[in-house]
Amino acid sequence: MTEQINIDRLTGIVAFARAASLGSYTAAARSLSVSPSAISKSVQRLEERLGVRLFTRTTRSLALTSEGRELHEHALRLLREAEAIEQAAVASRAEPAGLIKVTAPLPVGIHILAPALPRFRALYPRVSVDLRIGDQFADLIEEGIDVAIRVGDLADSRLITRKLGPNRISAFASPAYLERRGVPMRPEDLAQHDCVNFRYQSSGQMLRWHFKLGDNIVEILPNSTLILDNSDGVAAAVAAGGGIGISPIYVAAPFLRRGEFVAVLKDYAIDRTEVTALWSESRRGNPNVKAFVRFLIELFSSPTSWDETFAETKNFSLRSLGE
């Protein structure tokens, strides 16, 4: 009976610590692969055993009480020790095996990682992959993520990083749109065109378009006629003739192969950000992480399949419509 009570307490502490770190039962449940009701019940049982309220709950928020804030620090220390024990055991294995949790932004996860995962499993059949796709940055340490893929500037100094390659972007349009409206020859010509722009879900800011002019970089915020907060939505609208849009090359590549996209202003395209893999120091010796990072390096090795597709694309002109 004592052993069962201890297990229940540990379950409650894990649920409490994760909910406190992530700010909701739903986020905690997702990170632990259980239901939100299971998290709620575990926290409630822990509160009953301790005789204190850990959270102040409303319909929209979950805030720590003063007692909860104090206990949260103790709970995190306990979880870090447990994590260290688990990682030491994992590192002692010679071969990759078990579960690896990976997170990636939506376009990278959908267009690059998901299609490649069967190949990774063929190489390492004893490893299962839990890929979590979303544009919100996850806290690897708090959420128990093994490897994260991120695009853009990084600020978390607690993590080990490995650059995978440039996040190449360019302007695209459908042949039908360009036949109807003409082809922009310079970035300033975009003012005379319909533009399809991307809005960041995290900040609500619209994407600023960058082009290289000689030794200078110009920044344009187009007067957009269509604005979407999803990169696949932008690509779909552009392919349907909605205007000129900016897209990552790996998103655009299938449209280019099918003839639904053509590149415009290709000579002015510039790489502004990097795609990077990140993992925590505690995962340094993890054989699953080592294997997955090696796989990512190969997957992004230059030239990638999407880079080759883009390189074969000529600057579009109205003459090419008849060729």
C-alpha positions as a printed Julia matrix, in Angstrom:
323×3 Matrix{Float64}:
   0.0    0.0     0.0
   2.85   2.38    0.8
   4.41   1.74   -2.61
   1.13   2.59   -4.36
   0.79   5.84   -2.39
   4.31   6.86   -3.37
   3.59   6.2    -7.06
   0.41   8.26   -6.85
   2.29  11.1    -5.24
   4.96  11.06   -7.9
   2.29  11.08  -10.61
   0.68  14.1    -8.97
   3.99  15.92   -8.66
   4.78  15.34  -12.33
   1.32  16.56  -13.39
   1.56  19.6   -11.1
   5.06  20.57  -12.25
   4.22  20.28  -15.94
   0.92  22.18  -15.61
   2.63  24.94  -13.63
   5.42  25.27  -16.19
   3.13  25.27  -19.23
   0.23  27.25  -17.76
  -2.62  24.85  -18.52
  -3.8   21.3   -18.0
  -4.26  20.91  -21.75
  -0.63  21.78  -22.54
   0.6   19.55  -19.71
  -1.55  16.68  -20.97
  -0.2   17.07  -24.5
   3.4   17.04  -23.31
   2.81  13.9   -21.2
   0.57  12.15  -23.77
  -2.37  11.83  -21.39
  -5.81  13.45  -21.17
  -6.4   16.87  -19.53
  -8.81  15.2   -17.1
  -6.03  12.86  -15.95
  -3.8   15.86  -15.2
  -6.63  17.63  -13.36
  -7.45  14.59  -11.22
  -3.78  13.97  -10.35
  -3.34  17.59   -9.26
  -6.57  17.5    -7.23
  -5.46  14.33   -5.41
  -2.07  15.92   -4.7
  -3.77  19.02   -3.25
  -5.96  16.82   -1.04
  -2.96  14.9     0.3
  -0.94  18.08    0.91
  -3.88  20.04    2.28
  -3.1   23.16    0.19
  -4.39  24.84   -2.95
  -1.72  24.8    -5.65
  -3.57  26.71   -8.36
  -6.05  29.53   -8.63
  -8.33  28.45  -11.47
 -10.58  30.45  -13.77
 -12.23  29.44  -17.02
  -9.32  30.9   -18.99
  -6.24  30.75  -16.8
  -4.27  28.66  -14.35
  -2.15  30.6   -11.83
   0.01  29.32   -8.99
  -0.91  30.21   -5.44
   1.87  31.33   -3.1
   2.1   27.77   -1.75
   2.11  26.47   -5.31
   5.01  28.72   -6.34
   7.13  27.45   -3.47
   6.33  23.79   -4.13
   6.87  24.22   -7.88
  10.59  24.88   -7.35
  10.92  21.7    -5.28
   8.97  19.72   -7.88
  11.22  20.94  -10.7
  14.34  19.89   -8.8
  12.85  16.45   -8.29
  12.02  16.11  -11.99
  15.48  17.25  -13.05
  17.04  14.56  -10.87
  14.71  11.95  -12.34
  15.57  13.2   -15.81
  19.3   12.88  -15.09
  18.82   9.28  -13.92
  16.79   8.41  -17.01
  19.28   9.99  -19.42
  22.2    8.25  -17.73
  20.43   4.93  -18.25
  19.61   5.75  -21.88
  23.19   6.83  -22.6
  24.45   3.45  -21.37
  22.69   1.76  -24.29
  24.8    1.18  -27.38
  21.93   1.16  -29.87
  19.08   3.65  -30.4
  15.81   2.29  -29.01
  12.6    3.51  -27.45
  10.75   6.8   -27.94
  12.16  10.11  -29.18
  10.07  13.3   -28.93
  10.66  15.85  -31.68
   9.06  19.24  -32.28
   9.13  21.37  -35.43
   7.3   24.36  -36.92
   4.44  23.44  -39.2
   6.04  23.92  -42.66
   9.25  22.06  -41.72
   7.31  19.31  -39.96
   4.84  18.78  -42.79
   7.06  19.22  -45.84
  10.45  17.93  -44.67
  10.3   15.81  -41.51
   7.05  13.85  -41.84
   7.88  12.44  -45.31
  11.39  11.49  -44.1
  10.4    9.7   -40.88
   9.7    6.31  -42.52
  13.27   6.37  -43.83
  14.56   7.13  -40.31
  12.52   4.21  -38.93
  13.97   1.92  -41.6
  17.44   2.82  -40.34
  16.5    2.54  -36.65
  13.53   0.14  -36.37
  13.71   0.04  -32.55
  13.04   3.79  -32.28
   9.54   5.29  -32.24
   9.12   8.97  -33.13
   6.61  11.35  -31.54
   6.62  14.39  -33.86
   4.84  17.46  -32.5
   4.13  20.06  -35.16
   3.3   23.64  -34.27
   4.47  27.21  -34.65
   4.65  27.91  -30.91
   8.16  27.45  -29.5
   8.27  24.61  -27.0
  10.42  24.68  -23.89
  12.47  21.54  -24.45
  13.55  21.12  -20.84
  10.13  21.72  -19.28
   8.21  19.67  -21.87
  10.61  16.74  -22.11
  11.35  17.27  -25.83
  14.43  15.45  -27.11
  15.11  17.42  -30.32
  13.58  20.63  -31.65
  13.81  22.1   -35.13
  13.57  25.87  -35.21
  13.76  28.52  -37.91
  15.15  31.98  -37.2
  17.0   33.61  -34.33
  17.61  31.54  -31.2
  17.86  32.84  -27.66
  17.97  29.8   -25.35
  21.58  29.44  -24.12
  20.73  26.24  -22.2
  20.57  24.26  -25.44
  23.08  22.62  -27.76
  22.56  23.71  -31.37
  23.49  22.42  -34.81
  22.8   24.48  -37.94
  21.18  22.34  -40.6
  20.95  24.77  -43.51
  19.53  28.05  -44.77
  15.81  28.69  -44.76
  15.66  29.63  -48.43
  12.68  31.74  -49.47
  11.63  33.36  -52.73
   8.72  35.08  -54.45
   6.33  32.97  -56.5
   3.16  33.35  -58.54
   0.97  31.21  -60.75
   1.46  31.36  -64.55
  -2.18  32.42  -64.93
  -1.74  35.39  -62.6
   1.41  36.6   -64.37
  -0.21  36.24  -67.79
  -3.08  38.4   -66.55
  -1.11  41.03  -64.61
   2.42  40.97  -66.04
   5.78  40.04  -64.53
   7.53  42.26  -61.92
  11.11  42.91  -62.96
  12.31  44.65  -59.77
  11.11  44.56  -56.16
   9.56  48.03  -56.44
   7.25  46.67  -59.16
   5.39  44.73  -56.45
   3.51  47.93  -55.62
   1.54  47.38  -58.85
   0.63  43.77  -58.01
  -1.68  41.8   -55.75
   0.4   40.31  -52.94
  -0.36  37.35  -50.66
   1.35  37.77  -47.31
   1.98  35.68  -44.21
   1.05  36.74  -40.67
   2.91  35.2   -37.7
   0.49  33.46  -35.35
   2.76  34.08  -32.36
   3.07  37.87  -32.75
   0.38  38.91  -35.2
   3.04  40.71  -37.26
   3.1   40.41  -41.03
   6.14  39.06  -42.85
   8.48  41.71  -44.24
   9.91  40.76  -47.63
  13.67  41.07  -48.11
  15.46  41.37  -51.44
  19.1   41.83  -52.37
  19.93  44.89  -54.48
  23.66  44.84  -55.24
  25.42  45.01  -51.88
  22.3   46.21  -50.08
  19.24  44.49  -48.67
  15.87  46.17  -49.08
  12.88  45.46  -46.89
   9.33  45.69  -48.2
   6.01  45.37  -46.4
   3.7   44.83  -49.38
   0.2   46.23  -49.57
  -1.34  42.78  -49.4
  -4.72  41.85  -50.79
  -4.66  38.46  -49.04
  -3.17  37.74  -45.6
  -2.94  34.24  -44.12
  -1.33  32.92  -40.92
  -0.32  29.57  -42.4
   2.43  28.96  -44.97
   0.47  26.22  -46.73
  -2.48  28.6   -46.97
  -0.26  31.22  -48.6
   0.98  28.65  -51.11
  -2.56  27.48  -51.92
  -3.75  31.06  -52.49
  -0.77  31.84  -54.75
  -1.29  28.64  -56.78
  -4.94  29.59  -57.25
  -3.92  32.9   -58.87
  -4.35  35.13  -55.83
  -1.18  37.1   -56.46
   2.54  37.07  -55.7
   3.63  35.51  -52.43
   6.76  34.65  -50.47
   7.28  30.98  -49.63
  10.03  28.72  -48.29
  11.6   26.72  -51.11
  10.67  23.4   -49.49
   6.99  24.44  -49.46
   7.13  25.75  -53.04
   9.02  22.8   -54.57
   5.99  20.52  -55.23
   4.11  23.44  -56.81
   7.13  24.17  -59.03
   7.32  20.55  -60.15
   3.62  20.51  -61.06
   3.86  23.8   -62.92
   1.5   25.58  -60.51
   4.24  27.97  -59.33
   6.87  29.93  -61.16
   9.62  31.95  -59.49
   9.63  35.73  -59.84
  12.38  38.16  -58.83
  14.62  35.13  -58.42
  17.82  37.15  -58.89
  16.89  39.27  -55.87
  16.2   36.35  -53.47
  18.26  36.2   -50.29
  18.58  33.76  -47.38
  17.8   35.55  -44.11
  17.51  32.78  -41.5
  18.77  29.31  -40.63
  17.09  26.0   -39.86
  18.63  24.7   -36.62
  18.38  21.56  -34.5
  18.46  21.98  -30.72
  18.65  19.62  -27.77
  19.39  19.98  -24.08
  22.71  19.2   -22.4
  21.06  16.28  -20.61
  20.5   14.62  -24.02
  24.13  14.9   -25.12
  24.82  11.18  -24.68
  21.37   9.96  -25.73
  21.8    7.49  -28.63
  18.35   8.33  -30.03
  19.24  12.02  -30.19
  22.62  11.28  -31.76
  20.99   9.12  -34.43
  18.25  11.63  -35.17
  20.64  14.58  -35.45
  22.86  12.58  -37.82
  19.77  11.86  -39.89
  18.8   15.54  -39.94
  22.28  16.58  -41.1
  22.01  14.12  -44.0
  18.44  15.23  -44.77
  19.48  18.88  -45.03
  22.8   18.22  -46.79
  23.37  20.51  -49.77
  22.0   20.42  -52.35
  18.65  19.3   -51.01
  15.96  18.02  -53.36
  13.98  21.24  -52.93
  17.06  23.37  -53.64
  17.68  21.38  -56.84
  14.09  21.98  -57.94
  14.45  25.72  -57.35
  17.84  25.87  -59.09
  16.32  24.33  -62.23
  13.63  27.04  -62.3
  14.4   29.86  -64.71
  13.37  33.46  -64.18
   9.85  33.67  -65.46
   8.94  35.75  -68.48
   5.77  36.01  -70.53
   7.69  34.44  -73.44
   8.01  31.22  -71.4
   4.24  30.77  -71.44
   4.44  29.81  -75.08
   7.47  27.56  -74.8
